[in-house]
Amino acid sequence: MKSFIIFCIGFIFLSTSASFSQFVITSSVPSDGAVSVPLSTTISFTFSAPLDTTMRYGELQFPISFIATDPLDTLVFGAISYSTDLQTISFEITHTANTDFVWLVIGARNNTGQPLSQPYVLNYTTSAAYGANRVSGTVTFEGGDPTNAVVVLTDGPLFGEEEGIALIGAIVPNSLGAYIANYVRDGVYWPITAKDIDGDGEIDPMGNDVIGFYDPNHDGQPDSIVVSGSDLTGVDMTLRRLFVPVTARAYVDTATSIAKQYAADQELKVIGVHADPKGIDVGLDGTALMWWYQFYSPSFQLSTLVLVSSFFTMADTTMEGFPSTGLPIPENFVDSDSAMSLAVANGGHDFEVQHNVVRRTLYGGNYWADRFLQDSTKIIWVAEYEAIEPDSSSLIFRVFVDMITGELITGVQEPRVSVPLGYSLSQNYPNPFNPTTTINYSVPKQSFVTIKIYDALGREVSILVNEEKSVGTYSVEFNASGISSGVYFYQIKTNEFVQTKKMLLLR
């Protein structure tokens, strides 16, 4: 679960100038660097144009996107209000004494739909004085412009077991990449930088957004800095994509090595693409950001699911319902790029042109040959397209490719049926919540479904669903009574679908 922690870290920068056409935050109360902020006060942000108050962002569901209001567990949110011209939004806040705070605003829209041009950072403290030190350096972006990237000093590493809290935020104001983080107290920090490439008000490393961290020894792991009585210079970082699209074979060795840590005789039974919330799980070139591999050990009768990406790996030996019999996938199987090339050329392209495709995915194994073709002697790739028709019915098109020979088997279009459009896991509602919230999910075919809750350390908190489900849409309630406030993750798994989302419990 470490990888999913990244989705909780905030990144922002302070607007220094704006042209007439830009939609920006022009000021805040208190101002950046303020000290002795009252414990009960109003935090407000004023924009250059009226705010679209119907927008809702992230976990807090506010009309502006706070990727971080840290430390969140020391804040109590009260009423929200707006100025008559809708250019100022105000939050009634109760603070904790002698605490430094960072508000990281990265998304909003004005009343004409224009997105925020420049994010904003607000550092303030309820203490009588701020830190006197500064941390500075340069942010570079391979093949890009670091302008509008942000730098955050956190109290823990990006890949740590606990969620890092933003302590100080700063801006990269121009293409030279130089930044200065003010108000830094003596202590140990982990510098992080990020940039919202697509301007959607989120930092999503699985999309187009880029992230970097301090790594002077270039070992691929975040390093800390120590501030002690003076300024620190030369804290340089490089922005890059953490998730890299690859074909299925790229991670087979890694997944096999992990699986064999649980049992030496593990056999690879099924390969699949990790579900993307946007529906396009696999590219037309057969690459994906994450792949899952299901293994089975005959001697231990153990099923192991291994999820692998360029950023993280995760294994689960508690999943039920995966196939344990049938032929294993051989080491020299035909890769996913060849399979998708055949799928695109043999009906996939035409299907996408003719229909409103909402999902494109790829999975393979002997299990699917037995299930779809009633042929237990083959091991196949299944390229699956789902479309939604004007009458809201679902249309599914599948292309089958032999994983051993690389030959096209057939393409099959299923009749229209009013069933869920593939597996889905909805955002819980309400979110944030206290103490109960509802999670909706859909199952397009008879499947064994597991839904589990995890804390920020990846520890299992609760099992909500663990049973065979028929076709349909379901709701399940999570009651968080008895557990502490914070970020939690909920994950759905079937034998061909895995998806994880986060939620926020606020007491």
Coordinates of C-alpha atoms in Angstrom, one line a residue:
M1 CA 0.0 0.0 0.0
K2 CA 3.0 2.3 0.2
S3 CA 2.6 3.4 -3.3
F4 CA -1.0 4.6 -2.8
I5 CA 0.3 7.0 0.0
I6 CA 1.7 9.2 -2.6
F7 CA -1.9 10.2 -3.5
C8 CA -2.3 11.9 -0.1
I9 CA 0.8 14.2 -0.2
G10 CA 0.1 17.9 -1.2
F11 CA 2.1 20.0 -3.5
I12 CA 1.6 23.7 -4.1
F13 CA 3.2 27.0 -4.9
L14 CA 2.8 30.7 -4.2
S15 CA 1.6 33.0 -6.9
T16 CA 4.1 35.8 -7.5
S17 CA 2.6 37.5 -10.5
A18 CA -0.4 37.1 -12.8
S19 CA -1.5 38.5 -16.1
F20 CA -4.9 39.9 -16.6
S21 CA -6.2 36.7 -18.1
Q22 CA -5.0 34.4 -15.4
F23 CA -7.3 33.0 -12.7
V24 CA -5.1 33.1 -9.5
I25 CA -5.3 33.5 -5.8
T26 CA -4.3 37.1 -5.1
S27 CA -4.1 37.0 -1.3
S28 CA -4.8 35.0 1.8
V29 CA -5.6 35.7 5.5
P30 CA -3.4 35.1 7.3
S31 CA -0.6 35.9 4.9
D32 CA 2.3 33.6 4.2
G33 CA 4.7 33.4 7.1
A34 CA 2.3 34.7 9.7
V35 CA 3.0 33.9 13.4
S36 CA 0.9 33.8 16.5
V37 CA -2.2 32.9 14.5
P38 CA -5.2 32.6 16.9
L39 CA -6.3 29.1 17.7
S40 CA -9.8 29.9 16.6
T41 CA -9.8 32.1 13.4
T42 CA -10.9 32.4 9.8
I43 CA -8.6 31.2 7.0
S44 CA -9.6 32.9 3.7
F45 CA -8.4 32.9 0.1
T46 CA -9.2 35.7 -2.4
F47 CA -9.3 35.0 -6.1
S48 CA -8.9 37.3 -9.1
A49 CA -12.4 36.3 -10.4
P50 CA -15.6 34.8 -8.9
L51 CA -15.2 31.2 -7.8
D52 CA -17.3 28.4 -9.1
T53 CA -18.8 27.2 -5.8
T54 CA -20.4 24.1 -7.3
M55 CA -17.0 22.4 -7.9
R56 CA -16.0 19.6 -5.5
Y57 CA -12.5 18.3 -5.1
G58 CA -10.9 15.4 -3.4
E59 CA -11.5 13.9 0.0
L60 CA -12.7 17.2 1.6
Q61 CA -15.2 17.9 -1.2
F62 CA -14.5 21.6 -1.1
P63 CA -14.9 23.9 -4.1
I64 CA -11.1 24.4 -4.1
S65 CA -8.6 21.6 -4.1
F66 CA -6.6 21.2 -1.0
I67 CA -4.1 18.5 -1.7
A68 CA -2.8 19.1 1.9
T69 CA -4.0 21.0 4.9
D70 CA -1.2 19.8 7.2
P71 CA -1.1 18.6 9.8
L72 CA -4.8 17.7 9.2
D73 CA -5.3 15.9 12.5
T74 CA -4.6 19.2 14.3
L75 CA -7.3 21.1 12.5
V76 CA -11.0 21.3 13.1
F77 CA -13.1 22.6 10.2
G78 CA -16.2 24.7 10.9
A79 CA -18.4 26.7 8.6
I80 CA -17.5 27.7 5.1
S81 CA -18.6 31.1 3.7
Y82 CA -18.2 33.3 0.6
S83 CA -18.0 37.0 -0.1
T84 CA -20.9 38.6 -1.9
D85 CA -18.8 38.7 -5.1
L86 CA -17.8 35.1 -4.7
Q87 CA -14.1 36.0 -5.0
T88 CA -13.2 35.1 -1.4
I89 CA -13.8 31.7 0.4
S90 CA -13.4 31.5 4.1
F91 CA -13.1 28.6 6.5
E92 CA -13.7 28.7 10.3
I93 CA -10.8 26.8 11.8
T94 CA -9.8 25.6 15.2
H95 CA -6.1 25.1 15.5
T96 CA -3.7 23.3 17.8
A97 CA -1.3 25.5 19.8
N98 CA 2.4 25.8 18.9
T99 CA 2.0 24.1 15.5
D100 CA 3.2 25.0 12.0
F101 CA 0.6 24.7 9.2
V102 CA 0.7 24.4 5.4
W103 CA -2.3 24.9 3.2
L104 CA -1.6 23.6 -0.3
V105 CA -4.2 24.9 -2.9
I106 CA -3.8 23.4 -6.3
G107 CA -7.2 23.5 -8.0
A108 CA -10.2 25.7 -8.5
R109 CA -12.3 27.2 -11.3
N110 CA -13.9 30.6 -11.8
N111 CA -17.5 31.1 -12.8
T112 CA -16.7 30.8 -16.5
G113 CA -14.9 27.4 -16.0
Q114 CA -11.3 28.7 -16.2
P115 CA -9.0 26.6 -14.0
L116 CA -6.6 28.0 -11.5
S117 CA -3.5 29.2 -13.3
Q118 CA -1.1 29.1 -10.4
P119 CA -1.4 27.0 -7.2
Y120 CA -0.8 28.7 -3.9
V121 CA 1.0 27.9 -0.7
L122 CA 0.2 29.3 2.7
N123 CA 2.6 28.7 5.6
Y124 CA 1.7 30.0 9.0
T125 CA 2.1 29.1 12.7
T126 CA 0.3 29.4 16.0
S127 CA 3.7 29.7 17.7
A128 CA 5.2 33.1 18.6
A129 CA 8.0 32.7 16.1
Y130 CA 8.8 30.7 12.9
G131 CA 12.0 29.0 12.0
A132 CA 14.8 31.3 10.9
N133 CA 16.5 29.0 8.3
R134 CA 16.1 28.7 4.6
V135 CA 16.5 25.7 2.3
S136 CA 17.3 26.3 -1.4
G137 CA 18.2 24.5 -4.5
T138 CA 17.2 23.9 -8.1
V139 CA 14.5 21.7 -9.6
T140 CA 15.0 20.4 -13.1
F141 CA 12.6 18.6 -15.4
E142 CA 14.0 16.3 -18.0
G143 CA 12.5 17.5 -21.3
G144 CA 10.2 20.0 -19.6
D145 CA 9.8 23.3 -17.8
P146 CA 9.9 23.3 -14.0
T147 CA 7.9 26.5 -13.7
N148 CA 5.0 26.1 -11.4
A149 CA 6.4 23.0 -9.8
V150 CA 6.3 23.1 -6.0
V151 CA 8.7 22.0 -3.3
V152 CA 7.5 20.5 0.0
L153 CA 9.6 19.7 3.0
T154 CA 7.9 16.7 4.8
D155 CA 8.6 14.9 8.0
G156 CA 8.9 11.5 6.4
P157 CA 10.2 9.9 3.1
L158 CA 8.0 9.6 0.1
F159 CA 8.2 5.8 0.1
G160 CA 7.9 5.5 3.9
E161 CA 5.6 3.3 5.9
E162 CA 3.8 6.3 7.3
E163 CA 2.2 9.1 5.4
G164 CA 4.5 12.1 5.2
I165 CA 3.2 15.5 6.5
A166 CA 4.0 18.7 4.7
L167 CA 5.8 21.1 7.0
I168 CA 6.9 23.9 4.6
G169 CA 5.9 24.6 1.1
A170 CA 7.6 26.7 -1.6
I171 CA 7.4 27.6 -5.3
V172 CA 9.5 27.1 -8.4
P173 CA 8.8 30.5 -10.0
N174 CA 10.4 30.2 -13.4
S175 CA 12.1 27.9 -15.9
L176 CA 15.5 28.4 -14.1
G177 CA 14.1 26.1 -11.4
A178 CA 15.6 27.9 -8.4
Y179 CA 13.5 27.8 -5.3
I180 CA 13.8 29.0 -1.7
A181 CA 11.8 27.4 1.2
N182 CA 11.6 29.9 4.1
Y183 CA 10.6 29.5 7.8
V184 CA 12.5 26.3 8.3
R185 CA 13.1 25.1 11.8
D186 CA 16.0 23.0 12.9
G187 CA 15.3 19.3 12.2
V188 CA 15.2 16.5 9.6
Y189 CA 13.3 16.9 6.4
W190 CA 12.6 14.9 3.2
P191 CA 12.3 17.3 0.2
I192 CA 9.8 16.5 -2.5
T193 CA 8.9 18.3 -5.7
A194 CA 5.9 17.9 -8.0
K195 CA 4.1 19.5 -10.9
D196 CA 0.5 19.3 -12.1
I197 CA 1.2 18.8 -15.8
D198 CA -2.4 18.5 -17.0
G199 CA -3.8 21.3 -14.8
D200 CA -6.7 19.3 -13.4
G201 CA -6.1 20.3 -9.8
E202 CA -4.5 17.0 -8.8
I203 CA -1.1 15.5 -8.5
D204 CA -1.5 12.1 -10.1
P205 CA 1.7 10.3 -10.8
M206 CA -0.2 7.6 -12.6
G207 CA -1.3 10.2 -15.1
N208 CA 0.8 12.9 -16.7
D209 CA 2.0 14.6 -13.5
V210 CA 5.6 14.4 -12.4
I211 CA 7.3 14.0 -9.0
G212 CA 10.8 14.2 -7.8
F213 CA 12.7 13.9 -4.5
Y214 CA 16.1 14.6 -3.0
D215 CA 18.5 11.8 -4.1
P216 CA 22.1 13.1 -4.1
N217 CA 23.5 9.5 -4.3
H218 CA 21.2 8.6 -7.2
D219 CA 20.2 5.2 -5.7
G220 CA 16.5 5.8 -6.5
Q221 CA 15.5 6.3 -2.8
P222 CA 14.5 9.5 -1.1
D223 CA 17.2 11.1 1.2
S224 CA 16.8 13.5 4.1
I225 CA 18.4 16.8 4.9
V226 CA 19.4 18.1 8.3
V227 CA 18.8 21.7 9.1
S228 CA 20.8 22.9 12.1
G229 CA 21.2 26.6 12.9
S230 CA 21.9 27.8 9.4
D231 CA 20.6 27.9 5.8
L232 CA 21.0 24.9 3.6
T233 CA 21.8 25.2 -0.1
G234 CA 22.2 22.8 -3.0
V235 CA 19.1 20.7 -2.3
D236 CA 18.5 19.9 -6.0
M237 CA 15.8 17.6 -7.4
T238 CA 14.7 16.3 -10.8
L239 CA 11.0 15.9 -11.8
R240 CA 10.1 12.7 -13.6
R241 CA 7.2 10.3 -14.2
L242 CA 7.2 7.6 -11.5
F243 CA 4.9 5.2 -13.4
V244 CA 6.2 4.0 -16.8
P245 CA 4.0 2.1 -19.2
V246 CA 5.5 -1.4 -20.1
T247 CA 4.3 -4.7 -21.6
A248 CA 3.3 -7.7 -19.5
R249 CA 6.6 -9.5 -19.8
A250 CA 8.6 -6.6 -18.3
Y251 CA 7.6 -7.5 -14.7
V252 CA 7.2 -11.3 -14.9
D253 CA 10.6 -12.0 -13.4
T254 CA 9.9 -9.5 -10.6
A255 CA 6.5 -10.9 -9.9
T256 CA 7.8 -14.5 -10.0
S257 CA 10.6 -13.7 -7.5
I258 CA 8.1 -12.2 -5.1
A259 CA 5.7 -15.1 -5.4
K260 CA 8.4 -17.7 -4.8
Q261 CA 9.2 -16.0 -1.5
Y262 CA 5.9 -17.6 -0.3
A263 CA 6.3 -21.0 -2.0
A264 CA 9.0 -22.2 -4.3
D265 CA 6.7 -24.1 -6.7
Q266 CA 4.5 -21.2 -7.6
E267 CA 3.1 -21.4 -11.1
L268 CA 1.9 -18.3 -13.1
K269 CA -1.8 -18.9 -13.9
V270 CA -3.2 -15.5 -14.9
I271 CA -2.0 -12.1 -16.0
G272 CA -4.0 -8.9 -16.1
V273 CA -3.9 -5.2 -16.3
H274 CA -4.6 -3.2 -13.1
A275 CA -7.9 -1.3 -13.5
D276 CA -7.5 2.4 -14.4
P277 CA -10.3 4.6 -13.0
K278 CA -10.6 6.3 -16.4
G279 CA -11.4 2.9 -18.0
I280 CA -8.6 2.6 -20.5
D281 CA -6.5 0.0 -18.7
V282 CA -4.2 -0.9 -21.5
G283 CA -2.8 1.2 -24.4
L284 CA -3.2 0.4 -28.0
D285 CA 0.5 -0.6 -27.9
G286 CA -0.2 -3.2 -25.3
T287 CA 1.5 -1.3 -22.4
A288 CA 0.1 -0.5 -19.0
L289 CA 1.2 1.3 -15.9
M290 CA 0.6 -1.7 -13.6
W291 CA 0.2 -5.4 -14.2
W292 CA -1.0 -8.1 -11.8
Y293 CA 0.1 -11.7 -11.8
Q294 CA -1.7 -14.5 -10.1
F295 CA 0.3 -17.6 -9.0
Y296 CA -0.6 -20.9 -7.5
S297 CA 1.4 -23.3 -5.4
P298 CA 0.2 -26.9 -5.6
S299 CA 2.2 -28.0 -2.6
F300 CA 0.9 -25.3 -0.3
Q301 CA -2.5 -24.9 -2.1
L302 CA -1.6 -21.2 -2.0
S303 CA -2.8 -18.4 -4.3
T304 CA -0.6 -15.3 -4.5
L305 CA -1.5 -12.1 -6.3
V306 CA 1.4 -9.8 -7.2
L307 CA 0.8 -6.3 -8.4
V308 CA 3.9 -4.6 -10.0
S309 CA 4.7 -1.2 -11.5
S310 CA 7.8 0.9 -12.0
F311 CA 7.1 2.5 -8.7
F312 CA 6.0 -0.2 -6.3
T313 CA 5.1 -3.9 -5.8
M314 CA 2.5 -5.5 -3.6
A315 CA 1.6 -9.1 -2.8
D316 CA -1.5 -10.6 -1.4
T317 CA -1.9 -14.3 -0.3
T318 CA -5.4 -14.0 1.2
M319 CA -7.3 -13.7 -2.1
E320 CA -9.9 -16.4 -2.7
G321 CA -11.5 -17.4 -6.0
F322 CA -8.5 -17.5 -8.3
P323 CA -8.0 -20.5 -10.5
S324 CA -5.8 -23.2 -9.1
T325 CA -6.1 -25.8 -11.8
G326 CA -5.3 -25.6 -15.5
L327 CA -2.2 -25.0 -17.5
P328 CA 0.5 -22.5 -16.3
I329 CA 1.6 -19.6 -18.5
P330 CA 5.0 -20.5 -20.0
E331 CA 8.0 -18.2 -19.7
N332 CA 8.1 -17.5 -23.4
F333 CA 4.5 -16.4 -23.8
V334 CA 3.6 -13.9 -26.6
D335 CA 3.8 -10.4 -25.1
S336 CA 1.0 -8.0 -24.6
D337 CA 2.1 -5.7 -27.4
S338 CA 1.7 -8.4 -30.0
A339 CA -1.7 -9.4 -28.6
M340 CA -3.0 -5.8 -28.7
S341 CA -1.7 -5.3 -32.2
L342 CA -3.7 -8.3 -33.4
A343 CA -6.8 -7.1 -31.4
V344 CA -6.6 -3.6 -32.9
A345 CA -6.2 -4.9 -36.4
N346 CA -9.0 -7.5 -36.1
G347 CA -12.0 -5.6 -35.0
G348 CA -10.8 -3.5 -32.0
H349 CA -10.1 -0.3 -34.0
D350 CA -13.5 -0.6 -35.8
F351 CA -15.3 -1.2 -32.5
E352 CA -13.8 1.9 -30.9
V353 CA -14.7 4.0 -34.0
Q354 CA -18.3 2.8 -34.1
H355 CA -19.1 2.8 -30.4
N356 CA -18.6 4.8 -27.2
V357 CA -15.9 2.7 -25.6
V358 CA -15.7 3.1 -21.9
R359 CA -13.2 0.4 -21.1
R360 CA -10.3 -1.3 -22.9
T361 CA -8.4 -4.1 -20.9
L362 CA -6.3 -7.1 -21.4
Y363 CA -5.9 -10.4 -19.5
G364 CA -4.6 -13.8 -20.2
G365 CA -4.3 -17.4 -19.1
N366 CA -5.6 -20.9 -19.6
Y367 CA -8.6 -20.1 -17.3
W368 CA -10.0 -17.8 -20.0
A369 CA -9.7 -20.3 -22.8
D370 CA -11.8 -22.8 -20.8
R371 CA -14.3 -20.1 -19.8
F372 CA -14.8 -18.3 -23.1
L373 CA -13.8 -20.9 -25.7
Q374 CA -14.6 -24.1 -23.8
D375 CA -11.1 -25.3 -24.7
S376 CA -8.9 -26.3 -21.8
T377 CA -5.9 -27.0 -24.0
K378 CA -5.1 -23.4 -24.9
I379 CA -3.6 -20.4 -23.1
I380 CA -5.0 -17.2 -24.5
W381 CA -4.9 -13.4 -24.3
V382 CA -8.3 -11.7 -24.1
A383 CA -8.5 -8.1 -25.4
E384 CA -11.8 -6.8 -24.1
Y385 CA -13.6 -3.7 -25.1
E386 CA -16.8 -2.4 -23.4
A387 CA -19.1 0.3 -24.9
I388 CA -22.2 2.0 -23.6
E389 CA -25.0 2.4 -26.1
P390 CA -27.5 5.2 -26.4
D391 CA -30.1 3.0 -24.7
S392 CA -27.6 2.6 -21.7
S393 CA -27.1 -1.0 -22.5
S394 CA -23.6 -2.6 -22.5
L395 CA -21.9 -3.9 -25.6
I396 CA -18.8 -6.1 -25.2
F397 CA -16.3 -7.1 -27.9
R398 CA -13.5 -9.6 -27.2
V399 CA -10.5 -10.7 -29.3
F400 CA -8.7 -13.9 -28.4
V401 CA -5.0 -14.4 -29.2
D402 CA -3.0 -17.6 -28.5
M403 CA -0.4 -16.8 -25.9
I404 CA 1.9 -19.6 -27.2
T405 CA 1.8 -19.2 -31.0
G406 CA 0.7 -15.5 -31.3
E407 CA -2.1 -16.5 -33.7
L408 CA -5.5 -14.8 -33.8
I409 CA -8.2 -17.2 -32.6
T410 CA -11.4 -15.1 -33.1
G411 CA -13.2 -11.9 -32.2
V412 CA -16.6 -12.2 -30.5
Q413 CA -19.1 -9.4 -30.0
E414 CA -21.6 -10.2 -27.3
P415 CA -25.3 -9.1 -27.5
R416 CA -26.5 -6.0 -25.8
V417 CA -27.5 -6.6 -22.2
S418 CA -28.5 -4.2 -19.5
V419 CA -25.8 -5.1 -17.1
P420 CA -23.1 -3.1 -15.3
L421 CA -20.5 -1.7 -17.7
G422 CA -17.7 -3.8 -16.3
Y423 CA -16.4 -4.0 -12.8
S424 CA -16.4 -0.7 -11.0
L425 CA -15.6 0.7 -7.5
S426 CA -17.2 4.1 -6.7
Q427 CA -15.9 6.8 -4.4
N428 CA -17.3 6.3 -1.0
Y429 CA -20.0 8.7 0.2
P430 CA -20.0 10.7 2.3
N431 CA -16.2 11.5 2.2
P432 CA -14.9 12.7 4.6
F433 CA -17.1 10.6 6.9
N434 CA -17.8 10.0 10.6
P435 CA -18.3 7.2 11.5
T436 CA -20.1 5.5 8.6
T437 CA -19.8 5.7 4.8
T438 CA -21.2 3.7 1.8
I439 CA -19.2 2.1 -1.0
N440 CA -20.9 1.1 -4.2
Y441 CA -19.5 -1.4 -6.6
S442 CA -20.6 -3.3 -9.8
V443 CA -20.1 -6.8 -10.9
P444 CA -20.7 -7.5 -14.6
K445 CA -20.4 -11.3 -14.3
Q446 CA -20.5 -14.0 -11.7
S447 CA -17.4 -13.4 -9.6
F448 CA -15.8 -14.0 -6.2
V449 CA -15.5 -10.5 -4.8
T450 CA -13.4 -9.3 -1.9
I451 CA -13.5 -5.7 -0.5
K452 CA -11.0 -4.8 2.2
I453 CA -10.1 -1.7 4.2
Y454 CA -6.5 -0.8 4.9
D455 CA -4.8 1.9 6.9
A456 CA -2.1 4.2 5.7
L457 CA 0.5 1.5 6.7
G458 CA -1.1 -1.1 4.5
R459 CA -2.5 -3.0 7.5
E460 CA -5.8 -4.7 7.0
V461 CA -8.5 -3.0 9.1
S462 CA -11.7 -4.7 7.9
I463 CA -13.2 -7.1 5.4
L464 CA -16.4 -5.8 4.0
V465 CA -17.1 -8.4 1.2
N466 CA -15.7 -11.8 0.8
E467 CA -18.1 -14.0 -1.2
E468 CA -19.4 -15.0 -4.6
K469 CA -21.5 -12.3 -6.3
S470 CA -23.8 -12.5 -9.2
V471 CA -24.2 -9.8 -11.9
G472 CA -25.4 -6.5 -10.4
T473 CA -24.6 -3.3 -8.6
Y474 CA -24.2 -3.5 -4.8
S475 CA -23.7 -1.2 -1.8
V476 CA -21.8 -2.0 1.4
E477 CA -21.5 0.2 4.5
F478 CA -18.2 0.7 6.4
N479 CA -18.5 1.6 10.1
A480 CA -15.3 3.2 11.4
S481 CA -16.4 3.3 15.0
G482 CA -13.4 2.5 17.2
I483 CA -10.7 3.5 14.8
S484 CA -8.7 6.8 14.7
S485 CA -9.1 9.6 12.2
G486 CA -6.9 9.5 9.1
V487 CA -6.6 8.3 5.5
Y488 CA -7.7 4.8 4.8
F489 CA -7.8 2.8 1.5
Y490 CA -10.5 0.4 0.3
Q491 CA -9.7 -2.2 -2.4
I492 CA -11.9 -4.5 -4.5
K493 CA -10.5 -7.7 -6.0
T494 CA -11.9 -10.3 -8.3
N495 CA -10.1 -12.8 -10.4
E496 CA -9.8 -10.2 -13.2
F497 CA -10.1 -6.8 -11.6
V498 CA -8.2 -4.9 -8.9
Q499 CA -8.9 -1.3 -7.9
T500 CA -8.0 0.8 -4.9
K501 CA -9.4 4.1 -3.7
K502 CA -8.8 6.3 -0.6
M503 CA -11.2 7.9 1.9
L504 CA -10.8 10.2 4.9
L505 CA -12.2 9.6 8.4
L506 CA -12.6 12.8 10.3
R507 CA -13.6 12.8 14.0

